Structures are given as structure tokens and as C-alpha cells.
CSV table of C-alpha atoms and ligand atoms in Angstrom, one decimal:
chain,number,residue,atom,x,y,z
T,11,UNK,CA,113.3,78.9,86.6
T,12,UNK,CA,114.7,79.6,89.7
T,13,UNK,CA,117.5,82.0,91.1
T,14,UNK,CA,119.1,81.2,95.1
T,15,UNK,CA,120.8,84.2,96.9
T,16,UNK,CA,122.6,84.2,100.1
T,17,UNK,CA,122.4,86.0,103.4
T,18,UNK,CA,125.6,85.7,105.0
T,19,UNK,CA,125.5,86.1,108.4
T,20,UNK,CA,128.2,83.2,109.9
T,21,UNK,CA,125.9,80.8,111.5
T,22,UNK,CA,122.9,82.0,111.0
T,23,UNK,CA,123.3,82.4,106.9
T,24,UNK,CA,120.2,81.3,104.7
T,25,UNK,CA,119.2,80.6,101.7
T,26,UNK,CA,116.4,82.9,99.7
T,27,UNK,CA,115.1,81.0,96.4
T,28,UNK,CA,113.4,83.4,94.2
T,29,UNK,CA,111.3,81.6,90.8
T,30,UNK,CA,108.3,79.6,89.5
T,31,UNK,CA,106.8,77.2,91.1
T,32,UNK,CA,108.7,76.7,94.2
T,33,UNK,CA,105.2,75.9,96.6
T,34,UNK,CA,105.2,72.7,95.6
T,35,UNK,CA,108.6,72.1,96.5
T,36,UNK,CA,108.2,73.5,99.8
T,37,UNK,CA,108.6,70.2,102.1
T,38,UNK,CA,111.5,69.3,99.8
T,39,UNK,CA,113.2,72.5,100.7
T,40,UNK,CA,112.6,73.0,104.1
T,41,UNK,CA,113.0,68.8,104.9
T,42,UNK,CA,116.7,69.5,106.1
T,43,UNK,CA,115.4,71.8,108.7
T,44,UNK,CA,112.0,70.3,110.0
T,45,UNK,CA,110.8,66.9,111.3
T,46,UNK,CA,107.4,65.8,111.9
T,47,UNK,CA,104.6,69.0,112.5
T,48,UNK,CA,104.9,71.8,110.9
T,49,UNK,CA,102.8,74.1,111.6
T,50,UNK,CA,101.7,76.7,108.8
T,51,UNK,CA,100.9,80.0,109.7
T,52,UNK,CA,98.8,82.0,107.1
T,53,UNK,CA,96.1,84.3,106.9
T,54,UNK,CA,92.4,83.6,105.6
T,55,UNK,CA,92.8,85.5,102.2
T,56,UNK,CA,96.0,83.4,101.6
T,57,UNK,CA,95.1,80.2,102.7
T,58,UNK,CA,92.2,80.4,100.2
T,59,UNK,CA,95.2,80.2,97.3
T,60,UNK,CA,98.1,78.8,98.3
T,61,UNK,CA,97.6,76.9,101.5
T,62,UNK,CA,96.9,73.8,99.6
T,63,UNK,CA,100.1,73.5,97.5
T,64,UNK,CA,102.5,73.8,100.2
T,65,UNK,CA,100.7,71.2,102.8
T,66,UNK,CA,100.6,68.9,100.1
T,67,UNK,CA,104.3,69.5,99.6
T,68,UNK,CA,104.9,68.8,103.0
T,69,UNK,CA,102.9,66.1,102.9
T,70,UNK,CA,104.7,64.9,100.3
T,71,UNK,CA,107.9,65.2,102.3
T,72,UNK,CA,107.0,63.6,105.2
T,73,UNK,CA,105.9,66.0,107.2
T,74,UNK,CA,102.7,66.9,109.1
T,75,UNK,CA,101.5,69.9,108.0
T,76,UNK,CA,98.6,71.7,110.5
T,77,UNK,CA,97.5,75.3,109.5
T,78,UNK,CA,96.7,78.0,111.6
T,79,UNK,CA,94.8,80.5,109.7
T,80,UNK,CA,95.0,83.9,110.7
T,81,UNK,CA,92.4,87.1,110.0
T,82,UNK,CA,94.4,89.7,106.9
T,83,UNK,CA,95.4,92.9,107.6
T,84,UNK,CA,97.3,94.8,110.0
T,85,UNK,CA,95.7,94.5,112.9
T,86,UNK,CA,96.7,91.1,113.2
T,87,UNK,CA,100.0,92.3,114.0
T,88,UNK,CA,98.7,92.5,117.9
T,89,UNK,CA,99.5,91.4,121.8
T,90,UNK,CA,96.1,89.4,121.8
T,91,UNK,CA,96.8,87.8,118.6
T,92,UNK,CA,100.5,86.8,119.5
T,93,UNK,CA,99.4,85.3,122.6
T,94,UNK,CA,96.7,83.2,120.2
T,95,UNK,CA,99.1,82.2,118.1
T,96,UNK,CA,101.2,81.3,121.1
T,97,UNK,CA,98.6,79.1,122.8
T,98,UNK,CA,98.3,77.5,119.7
T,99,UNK,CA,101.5,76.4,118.9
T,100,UNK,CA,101.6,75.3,122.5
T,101,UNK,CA,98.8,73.6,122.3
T,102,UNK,CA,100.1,72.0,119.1
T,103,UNK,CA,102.5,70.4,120.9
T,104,UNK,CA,105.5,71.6,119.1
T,105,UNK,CA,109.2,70.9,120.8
T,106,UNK,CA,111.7,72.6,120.8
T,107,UNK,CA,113.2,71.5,117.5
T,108,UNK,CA,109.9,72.4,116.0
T,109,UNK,CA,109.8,74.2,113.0
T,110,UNK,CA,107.1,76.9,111.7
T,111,UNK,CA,106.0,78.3,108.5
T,112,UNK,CA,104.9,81.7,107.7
T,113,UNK,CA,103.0,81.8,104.4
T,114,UNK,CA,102.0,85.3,103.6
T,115,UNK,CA,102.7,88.5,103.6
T,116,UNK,CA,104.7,90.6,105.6
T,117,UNK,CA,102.2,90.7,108.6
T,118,UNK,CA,101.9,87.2,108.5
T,119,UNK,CA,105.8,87.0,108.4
T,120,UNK,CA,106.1,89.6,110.9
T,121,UNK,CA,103.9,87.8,113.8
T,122,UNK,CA,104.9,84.5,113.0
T,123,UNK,CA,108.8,85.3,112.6
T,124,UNK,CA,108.4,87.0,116.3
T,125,UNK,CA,106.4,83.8,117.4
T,126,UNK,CA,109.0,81.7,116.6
T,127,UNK,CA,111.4,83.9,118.5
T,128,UNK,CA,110.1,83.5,121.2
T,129,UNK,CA,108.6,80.2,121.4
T,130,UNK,CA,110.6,78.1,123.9
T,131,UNK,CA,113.4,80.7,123.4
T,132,UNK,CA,113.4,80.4,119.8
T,133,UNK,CA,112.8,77.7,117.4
T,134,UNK,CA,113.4,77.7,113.5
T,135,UNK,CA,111.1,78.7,110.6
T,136,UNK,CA,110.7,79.8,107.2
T,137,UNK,CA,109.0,82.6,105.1
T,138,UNK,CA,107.5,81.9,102.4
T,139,UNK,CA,106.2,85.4,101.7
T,140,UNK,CA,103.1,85.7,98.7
T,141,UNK,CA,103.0,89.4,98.5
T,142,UNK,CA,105.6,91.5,96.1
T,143,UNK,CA,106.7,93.5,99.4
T,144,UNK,CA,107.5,90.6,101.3
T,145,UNK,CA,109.6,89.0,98.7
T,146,UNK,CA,111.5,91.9,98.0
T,147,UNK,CA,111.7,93.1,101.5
T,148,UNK,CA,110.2,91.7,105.1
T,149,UNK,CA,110.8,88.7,104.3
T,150,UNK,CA,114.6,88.8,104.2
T,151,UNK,CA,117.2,90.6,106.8
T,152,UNK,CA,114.7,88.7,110.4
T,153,UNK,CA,113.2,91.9,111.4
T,154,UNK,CA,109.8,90.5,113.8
T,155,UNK,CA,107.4,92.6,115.5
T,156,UNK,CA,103.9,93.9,116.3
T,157,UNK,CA,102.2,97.0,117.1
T,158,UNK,CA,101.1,98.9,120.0
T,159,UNK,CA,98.6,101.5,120.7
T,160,UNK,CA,101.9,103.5,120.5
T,161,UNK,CA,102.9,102.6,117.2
T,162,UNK,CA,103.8,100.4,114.5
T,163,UNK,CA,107.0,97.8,115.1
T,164,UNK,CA,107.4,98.9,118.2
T,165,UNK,CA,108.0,95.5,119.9
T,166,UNK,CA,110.2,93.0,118.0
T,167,UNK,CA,112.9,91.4,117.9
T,168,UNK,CA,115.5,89.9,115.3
T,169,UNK,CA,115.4,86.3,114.7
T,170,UNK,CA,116.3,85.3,111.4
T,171,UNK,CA,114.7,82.6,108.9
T,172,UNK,CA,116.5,79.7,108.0
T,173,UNK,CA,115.1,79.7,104.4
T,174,UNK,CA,112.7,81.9,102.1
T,175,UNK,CA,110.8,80.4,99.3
T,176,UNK,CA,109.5,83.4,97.6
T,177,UNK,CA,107.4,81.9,94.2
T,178,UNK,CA,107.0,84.7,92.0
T,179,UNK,CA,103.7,82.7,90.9
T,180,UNK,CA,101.6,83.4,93.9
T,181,UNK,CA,102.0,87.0,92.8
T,182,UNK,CA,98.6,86.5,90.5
T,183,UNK,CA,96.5,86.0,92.7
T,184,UNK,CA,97.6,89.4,94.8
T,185,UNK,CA,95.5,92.4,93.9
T,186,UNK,CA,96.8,95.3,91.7
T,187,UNK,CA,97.2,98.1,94.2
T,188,UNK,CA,99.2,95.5,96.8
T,189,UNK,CA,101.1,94.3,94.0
T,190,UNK,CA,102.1,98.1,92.8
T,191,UNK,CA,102.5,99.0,97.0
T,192,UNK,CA,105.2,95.9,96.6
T,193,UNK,CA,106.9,97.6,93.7
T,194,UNK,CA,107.6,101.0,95.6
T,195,UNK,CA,110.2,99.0,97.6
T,196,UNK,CA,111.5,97.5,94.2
T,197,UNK,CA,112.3,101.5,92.7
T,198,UNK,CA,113.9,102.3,96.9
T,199,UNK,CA,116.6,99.5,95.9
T,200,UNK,CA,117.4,101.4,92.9
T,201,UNK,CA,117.0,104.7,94.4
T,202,UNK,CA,118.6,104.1,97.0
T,203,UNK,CA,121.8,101.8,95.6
T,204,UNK,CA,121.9,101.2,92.0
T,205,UNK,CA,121.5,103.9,89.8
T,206,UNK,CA,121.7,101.1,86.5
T,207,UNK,CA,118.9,98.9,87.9
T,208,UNK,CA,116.8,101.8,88.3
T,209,UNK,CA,117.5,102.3,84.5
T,210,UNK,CA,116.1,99.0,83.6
T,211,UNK,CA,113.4,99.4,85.6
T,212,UNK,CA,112.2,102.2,83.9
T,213,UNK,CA,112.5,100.5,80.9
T,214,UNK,CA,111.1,97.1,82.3
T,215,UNK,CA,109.0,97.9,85.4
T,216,UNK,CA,105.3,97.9,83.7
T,217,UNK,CA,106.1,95.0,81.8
T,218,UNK,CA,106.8,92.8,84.6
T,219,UNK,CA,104.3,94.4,86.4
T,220,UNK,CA,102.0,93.1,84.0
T,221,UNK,CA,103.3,89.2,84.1
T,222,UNK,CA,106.1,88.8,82.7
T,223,UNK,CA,108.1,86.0,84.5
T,224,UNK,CA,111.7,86.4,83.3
T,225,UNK,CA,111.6,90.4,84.5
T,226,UNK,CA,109.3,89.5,87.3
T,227,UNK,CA,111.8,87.2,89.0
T,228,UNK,CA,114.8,89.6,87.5
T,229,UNK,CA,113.9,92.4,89.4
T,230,UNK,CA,112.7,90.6,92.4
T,231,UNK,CA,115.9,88.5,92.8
T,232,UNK,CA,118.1,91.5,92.4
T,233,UNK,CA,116.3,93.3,95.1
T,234,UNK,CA,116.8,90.5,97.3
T,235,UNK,CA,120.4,90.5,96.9
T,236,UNK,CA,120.5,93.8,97.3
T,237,UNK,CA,119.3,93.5,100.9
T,238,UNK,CA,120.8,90.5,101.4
T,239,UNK,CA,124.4,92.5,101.1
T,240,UNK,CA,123.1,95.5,103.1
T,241,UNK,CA,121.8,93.1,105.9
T,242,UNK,CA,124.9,90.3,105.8
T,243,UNK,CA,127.4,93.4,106.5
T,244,UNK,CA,124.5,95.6,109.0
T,245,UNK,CA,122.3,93.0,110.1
T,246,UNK,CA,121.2,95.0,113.4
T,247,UNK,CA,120.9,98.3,111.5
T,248,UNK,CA,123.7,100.0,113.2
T,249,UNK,CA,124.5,102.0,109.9
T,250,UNK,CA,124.2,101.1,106.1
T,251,UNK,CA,120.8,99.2,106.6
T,252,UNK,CA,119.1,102.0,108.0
T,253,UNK,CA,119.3,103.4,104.0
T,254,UNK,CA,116.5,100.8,103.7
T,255,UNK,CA,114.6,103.5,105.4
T,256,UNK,CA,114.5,105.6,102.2
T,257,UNK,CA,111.0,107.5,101.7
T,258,UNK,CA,110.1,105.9,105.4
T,259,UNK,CA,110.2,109.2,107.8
T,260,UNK,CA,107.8,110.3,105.1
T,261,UNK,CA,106.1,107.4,104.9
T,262,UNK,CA,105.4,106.4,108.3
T,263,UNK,CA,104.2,110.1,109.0
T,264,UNK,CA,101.8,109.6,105.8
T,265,UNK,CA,100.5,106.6,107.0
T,266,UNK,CA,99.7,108.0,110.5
T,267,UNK,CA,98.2,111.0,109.5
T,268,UNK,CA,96.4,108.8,107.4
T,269,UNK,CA,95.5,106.3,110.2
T,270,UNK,CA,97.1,103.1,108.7
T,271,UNK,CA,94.3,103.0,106.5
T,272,UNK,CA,93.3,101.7,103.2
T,273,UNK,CA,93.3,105.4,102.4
T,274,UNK,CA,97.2,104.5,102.2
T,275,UNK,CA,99.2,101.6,101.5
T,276,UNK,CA,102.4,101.2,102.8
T,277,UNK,CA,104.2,101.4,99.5
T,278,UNK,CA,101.8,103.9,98.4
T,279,UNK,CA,103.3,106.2,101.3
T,280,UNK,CA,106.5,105.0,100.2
T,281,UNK,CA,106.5,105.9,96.6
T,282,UNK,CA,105.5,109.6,98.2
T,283,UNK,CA,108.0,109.6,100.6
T,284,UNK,CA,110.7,108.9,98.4
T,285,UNK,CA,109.8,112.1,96.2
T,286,UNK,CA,109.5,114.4,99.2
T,287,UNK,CA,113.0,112.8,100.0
T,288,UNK,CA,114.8,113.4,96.7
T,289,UNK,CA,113.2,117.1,96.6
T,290,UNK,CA,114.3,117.5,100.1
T,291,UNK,CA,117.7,116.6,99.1
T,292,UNK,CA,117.3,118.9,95.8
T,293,UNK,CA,116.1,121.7,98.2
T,294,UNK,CA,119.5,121.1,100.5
T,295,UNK,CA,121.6,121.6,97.2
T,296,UNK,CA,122.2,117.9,97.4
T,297,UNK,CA,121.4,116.4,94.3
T,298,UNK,CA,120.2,117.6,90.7
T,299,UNK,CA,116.4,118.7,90.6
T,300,UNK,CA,115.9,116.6,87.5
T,301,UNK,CA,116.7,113.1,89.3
T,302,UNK,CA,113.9,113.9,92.1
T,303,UNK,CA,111.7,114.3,88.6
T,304,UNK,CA,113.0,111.5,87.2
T,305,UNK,CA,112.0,109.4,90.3
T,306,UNK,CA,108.4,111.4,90.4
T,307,UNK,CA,108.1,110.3,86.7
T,308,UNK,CA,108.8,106.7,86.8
T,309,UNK,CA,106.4,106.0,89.6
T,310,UNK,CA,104.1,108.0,88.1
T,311,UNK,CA,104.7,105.9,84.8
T,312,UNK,CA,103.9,102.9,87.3
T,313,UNK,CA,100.8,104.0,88.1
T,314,UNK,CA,101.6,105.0,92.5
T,315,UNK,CA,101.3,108.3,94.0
T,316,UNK,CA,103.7,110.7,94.1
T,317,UNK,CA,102.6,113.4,95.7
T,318,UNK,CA,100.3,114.9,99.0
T,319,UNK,CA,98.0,115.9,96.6
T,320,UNK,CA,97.5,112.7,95.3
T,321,UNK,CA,96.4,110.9,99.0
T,322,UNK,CA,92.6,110.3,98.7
T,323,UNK,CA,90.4,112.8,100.6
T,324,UNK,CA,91.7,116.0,102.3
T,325,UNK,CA,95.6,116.8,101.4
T,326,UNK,CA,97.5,115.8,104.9
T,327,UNK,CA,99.1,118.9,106.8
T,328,UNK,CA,102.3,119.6,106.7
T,329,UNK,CA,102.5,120.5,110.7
T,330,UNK,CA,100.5,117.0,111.3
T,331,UNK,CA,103.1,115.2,109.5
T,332,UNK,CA,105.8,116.9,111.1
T,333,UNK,CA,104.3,116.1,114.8
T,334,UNK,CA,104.3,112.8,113.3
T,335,UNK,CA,108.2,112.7,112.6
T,336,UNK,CA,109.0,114.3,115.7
T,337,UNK,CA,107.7,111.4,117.5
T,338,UNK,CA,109.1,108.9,115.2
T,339,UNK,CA,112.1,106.9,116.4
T,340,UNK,CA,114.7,108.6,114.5
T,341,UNK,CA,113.8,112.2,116.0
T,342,UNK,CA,116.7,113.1,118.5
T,343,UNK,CA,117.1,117.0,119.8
T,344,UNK,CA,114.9,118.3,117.4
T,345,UNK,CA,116.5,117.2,114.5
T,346,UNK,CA,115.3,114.7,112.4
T,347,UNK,CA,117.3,111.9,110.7
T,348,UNK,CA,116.7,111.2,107.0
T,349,UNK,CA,117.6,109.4,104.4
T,350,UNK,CA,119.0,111.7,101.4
T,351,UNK,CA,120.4,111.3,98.1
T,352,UNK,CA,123.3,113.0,96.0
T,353,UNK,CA,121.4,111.4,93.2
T,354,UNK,CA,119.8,108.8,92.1
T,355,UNK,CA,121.5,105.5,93.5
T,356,UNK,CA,123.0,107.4,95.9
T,357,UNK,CA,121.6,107.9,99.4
T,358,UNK,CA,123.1,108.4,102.3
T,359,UNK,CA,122.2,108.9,106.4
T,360,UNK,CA,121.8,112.9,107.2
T,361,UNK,CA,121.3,113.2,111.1
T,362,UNK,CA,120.7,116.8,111.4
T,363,UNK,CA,118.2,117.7,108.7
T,364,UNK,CA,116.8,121.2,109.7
T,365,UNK,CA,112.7,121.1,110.2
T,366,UNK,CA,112.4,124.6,108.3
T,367,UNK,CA,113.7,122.5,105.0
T,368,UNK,CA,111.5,119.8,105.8
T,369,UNK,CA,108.8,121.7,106.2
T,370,UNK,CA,109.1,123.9,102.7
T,371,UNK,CA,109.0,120.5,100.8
T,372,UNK,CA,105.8,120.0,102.6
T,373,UNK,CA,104.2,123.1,101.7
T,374,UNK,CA,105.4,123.3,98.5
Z,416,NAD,P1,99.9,92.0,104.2
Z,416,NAD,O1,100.6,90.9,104.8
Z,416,NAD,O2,98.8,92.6,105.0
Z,416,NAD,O3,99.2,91.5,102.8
Z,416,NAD,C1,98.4,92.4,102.0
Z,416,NAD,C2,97.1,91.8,101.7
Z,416,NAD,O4,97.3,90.8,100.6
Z,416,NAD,C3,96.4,91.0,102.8
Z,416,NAD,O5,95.1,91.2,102.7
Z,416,NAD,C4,96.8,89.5,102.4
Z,416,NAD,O6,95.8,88.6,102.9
Z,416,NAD,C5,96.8,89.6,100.9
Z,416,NAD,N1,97.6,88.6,100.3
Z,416,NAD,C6,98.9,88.2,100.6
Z,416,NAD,N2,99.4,87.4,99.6
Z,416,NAD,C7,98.4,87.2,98.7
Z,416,NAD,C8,98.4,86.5,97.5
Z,416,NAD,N3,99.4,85.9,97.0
Z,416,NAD,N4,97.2,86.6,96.8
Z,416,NAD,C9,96.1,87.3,97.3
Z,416,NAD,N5,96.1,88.0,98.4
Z,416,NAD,C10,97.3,88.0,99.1
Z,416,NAD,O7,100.8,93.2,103.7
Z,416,NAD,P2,102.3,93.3,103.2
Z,416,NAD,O8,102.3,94.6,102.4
Z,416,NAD,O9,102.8,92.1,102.6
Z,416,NAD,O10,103.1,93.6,104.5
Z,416,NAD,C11,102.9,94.7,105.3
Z,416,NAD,C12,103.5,94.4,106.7
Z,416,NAD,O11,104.9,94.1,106.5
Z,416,NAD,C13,103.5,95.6,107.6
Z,416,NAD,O12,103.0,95.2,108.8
Z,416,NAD,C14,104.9,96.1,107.8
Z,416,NAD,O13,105.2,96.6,109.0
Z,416,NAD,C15,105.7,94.8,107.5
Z,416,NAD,N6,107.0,95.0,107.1
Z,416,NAD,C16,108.0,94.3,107.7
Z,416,NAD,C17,109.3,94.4,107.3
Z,416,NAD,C18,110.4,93.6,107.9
Z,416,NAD,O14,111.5,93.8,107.6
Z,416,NAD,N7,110.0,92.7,108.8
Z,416,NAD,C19,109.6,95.2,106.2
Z,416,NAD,C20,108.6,95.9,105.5
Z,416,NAD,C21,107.3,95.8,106.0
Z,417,LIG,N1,112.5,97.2,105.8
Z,417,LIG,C1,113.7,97.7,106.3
Z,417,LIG,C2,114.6,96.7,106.9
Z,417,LIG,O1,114.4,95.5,106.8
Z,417,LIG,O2,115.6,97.0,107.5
């Protein structure tokens, strides 16, 4: 059971294969692009699950398989741990033909995507990403990067993989709450872009949430395509793809005012954000009041936060988010960019949203 999209993008165009039990036919996929070692970069939580399968399955292929395991969590995504990670690749002996793996999540794909940027000017790799958010979302469209003490993403670059193996199987092992912080980028797609999808996931979403495989890889293979269009006609987000951004201007101020803690998952600040941006758009006259409830009802139904009031400990202040924004990247003049909606499936790029609106959602 097993669904292939593609990512057109001329010459570098890939494959994403989306279904069961595709680890263990990792070497066979990825045998066209690689010879000899392969290094597989993971981290320490993943390894324990899935490390196995795959190196066997290059094995099996007739490659060499040699892991590099890497600490979880975000603060992986650093200088000192690139450089690591550099050194060992070097060290590795790896040419300039060399190909690299990146089994994990989306920090894992993130470091080890930019890695292989770099790495004698760039060599090839693959994501095979194990959490919901990277199959549905950093795992396709080549976005790399790390943070800085200045923020998050704020060195990168885009290098795009030449395949992604995304096995809806490894999903099991992935706790609850990262497994719901995935889905919040599974509703943006139909928030954002397809008004009928989000229908059948308000039907469907808790049951493939709980297991079920033909939903699961349903609604994770329709995501995929879904930014597989967006990024084969935007790749460099110089319009459409910035709609991916849904719920983020929220989001990325949640998650700082929350210190990119475990108070706060990404998707957790995502499924917030994209409430605050539907009422923000019901507040502009934009789009019906009910949708922004509908929205706020189905994530709610899903079991993620929808609300400030609903961030663990002491409610986040609305002037400390809006610092927050204002020093985001998409701050210009004092106006702040978001991403609206005239309705559900139906957002669109507003460059001069006025702070005084933004600012009465956050009080409300
Ligand atoms: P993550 O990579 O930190 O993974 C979350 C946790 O789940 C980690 O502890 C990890 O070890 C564990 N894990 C992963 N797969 C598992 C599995 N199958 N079973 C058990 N445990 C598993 O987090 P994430 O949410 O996947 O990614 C977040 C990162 O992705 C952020 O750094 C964000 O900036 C980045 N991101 C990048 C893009 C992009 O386009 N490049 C898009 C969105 C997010
Ligand atoms: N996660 C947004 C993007 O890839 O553009």
C-alpha cells in the first residue's frame, strides 16, 4: 500500500513515496542514487526504532550503511552541531558523489539536508522523515537550516532531496502529542487550500489519528501533494508558498514567548495560530465568523489547543507576542504580513495588516 507523488522542479524533480512498510525497501529505492557508504543520519530516540530496518535495507542493497546518531530535540539544530556532523562526514571519507540519509524528524532533516548542502558544495541525499510533521511538511519543498541565538531558521539554505520515503508505519512508535503537533499542519493544508479535504477530515481525522492505515496514508499523501504543487510552481517562496505560513506569525510569536519549550509544540502553536488567524480575518470583515469556529471546533475535536488560554502556565501577553511579530521576518514598516482567509480553503497573503486589529484578537 503505497502512493508516489511528484515534485516537479525540472532537474531537480523527486519522488515522495508515501505507505506501509517502505523502511525496508529503503536501499532498493535509494540504489539509483547512492554507491557504496551511506551515511545515516538520525537521532538517539529514532535510531532506537527504525535505524535497524533501513541499514539492513541498505545492506541488503549493496550498500554500506554507517550511522551517525544525533542527540533529539531542537537544539540540535546548532553551529557546534553542524560543524560535528561536518567533521564526521569528512572524516567518513565521503566523495563527492556521496550520498546521505536523514532519518527523522524535521530537525534531523533540517541539519542533515543543510549538511549535505554544503558538504563539498553539495552532495545528494534523502529524507526519510518518521514524525507526522515531517511527512506532511519539512520533509518536502528542501527548506535546510539551523538556529541562532537570534532565532529559529535563520541560516539555511535550499537544497532539495532527491527522494522521500515517508512510512506511515514508523508513526507508532511517535508519541501522542508529536503525533497530534504533526496533524496541525495536516488541517493548515485544508485551511489553507482545500476547503473539501478539510470536510473529510473532520469526518476522518480522529480515526486515522487513531491507526487507521488507509486514512492515515490518505490524508498524509494528499498533503504531500498539496505542497508538492505549491513548491513545484514557488519553490523559493517568492509568493504562493509563503501561504504555507498559515497560523506561523502566530505561531512563531507563541513559541518564543513560550521559549521553544515543551510548554509548546510547534504544531501546538500552530493549531492556535491558525484560529487567531481565521478570527483575525473574521475581525477584518474577511471571512464568515462561523468558519473561524468551525476551524476552532475541529481541532478542538482533535484534541490541540486552540486558544491563549489554553497554553500551560501563565496566558502569554498580547504586547509580548506582538514584540515578537515585529521582529519576525515578515515585519516591514510597521506592518505585519499575514496569512488570511476569505474562508475556509481560502487564504491568501495580506501585507499591511494593521497592529490595532491584531492586537484586539489578542486581547479578546
Ligand atoms: P523532531 O525532529 O524534534 O521530532 C520530535 C520528537 O520525536 C523527537 O524527540 C524525535 O526524536 C522523536 N521522534 C521522531 N520520529 C519518531 C518516531 N517515529 N518514533 C518515536 N519518536 C520519534 O520534531 P519535528 O516536529 O519532526 O520537526 C520540528 C523541526 O522541523 C523544527 O526544527 C522546525 O523548524 C522544522 N521544520 C522544518 C520545515 C522545513 O520545511 N524544512 C518545515 C516545518 C518544520
Ligand atoms: N513549512 C513551510 C515551507 O516549507 O515553506
Amino acid at each position: 500500500m503505497s502512493e508516489q507523488i511528484r515534485v516537479g522542479l525540472d532537474e531537480r524533480s523527486y519522488t515522495i513515496h508515501v505507505g506501509s512498510r517502505l523502511l525496508e525497501r529503503t536501499g532498493a529505492l535509494v540504489a539509483q542514487f547512492a554507491h557504496g557508504l551511506v551515511p545515516v543520519v538520525t537521532d538517539r530516540h529514532v535510531a532506537q526504532f527504525h535505524l535497524e530496518p533501513v541499514a539492513a535495507s541498505l545492506r541488503a542493497a549493496g550498500l554500506n550503511p554507517e550511522p551517525i546518531v544525533l542527540e533529539p530535540g531542537e537544539g540540535t539544530k546548532r553551529f557546534a552541531e553542524l560543524e560535528r556532523l561536518l567533521d564526521t562526514l569528512l572524516d567518513s571519507g565521503l566523495d563527492r558523489e556521496g550520498f546521505i540519509v536523514a532519518l527523522g524528524g524535521g530537525v534531523i532533516g533540517d541539519i542533515a539536508g543543510f549538511a549535505a548542502a554544503v558538504l563539498k558544495r553539495g552532495i545528494s541525499w534523502a529524507q526519510v522523515p518518521t514524525t507526522l510533521l515531517a511527512q506532511v511538511d519539512s520533509s518536502v519543498g528542501g527548506k535546510t537550516a539551523i538556529n541562532t541565538r537570534q532565532g529559529k531558521n535563520l541560516v539555511g539554505v535550499f537544497h532539495q532531496p532527491r527522494i522521500v520515503i515517508a512510512d506511515i508505519d514508523v508513526l507508532r512508535t511517535l508519541p501522542r502529542r508529536e503525533l497530534l503537533s504533526g496533524y496541525a499542519e495536516i488541517a493548515k493544508y485544508g485551511a489553507l487550500g482545500d476547503a473539501e479535504f478539510f470536510a473529510w477530515l473532520e469526518v476522518c481525522a480522529n480515526a486515522a489519528l487513531a491507526g487507521g492505515a488507509e486514512k492515515r496514508l490518505y490524508m498524509v499523501a494528499r498533503s504531500c501533494r498539496m505542497k508538492a504543487e505549491i513548491v513545484g510552481r514557488d519553490e523559493r517562496e517568492s509568493g504562493e508558498r509563503a501561504l504555507l505560513n498559515l497560523g506561523h506569525t502566530f505561531a512563531h510569536a507563541l513559541e518564543a514567548a513560550t521559549g521553544y519549550s515543551d510548554r509548546l509544540l510547534h504544531g501546538e502553536a500552530v493549531a492556535i495560530g491558525m484560529v487567531l488567524a481565521f478570527r483575525l480575518s473574521a475581525e477584518l470583515g474577511l471571512a464568515p465568523a462561523s468558519d473561524c469556529e468551525r476551524l476552532k471546533r475541529h481541532l478542538s475535536a482533535v484534541s490541540l489547543p486552540v486558544g491563549l488560554a489554553d497554553v500551560p502556565g501563565e496566558r502569554p501577553d498580547a504586547e509580548t507576542l506582538i514584540g515578537h511579530m515585529m521582529q519576525d521576518k515578515k515585519a516591514k514598516d510597521g506592518k505585519l504580513t499575514f496569512i488570511l482567509a476569505r474562508g475556509l480553503g481560502r487564504a491568501f497573503i495580506a501585507p499591511d495588516v494593521p497592529i490595532g486589529a491584531v492586537r484586539a484578537v489578542l486581547t479578546a
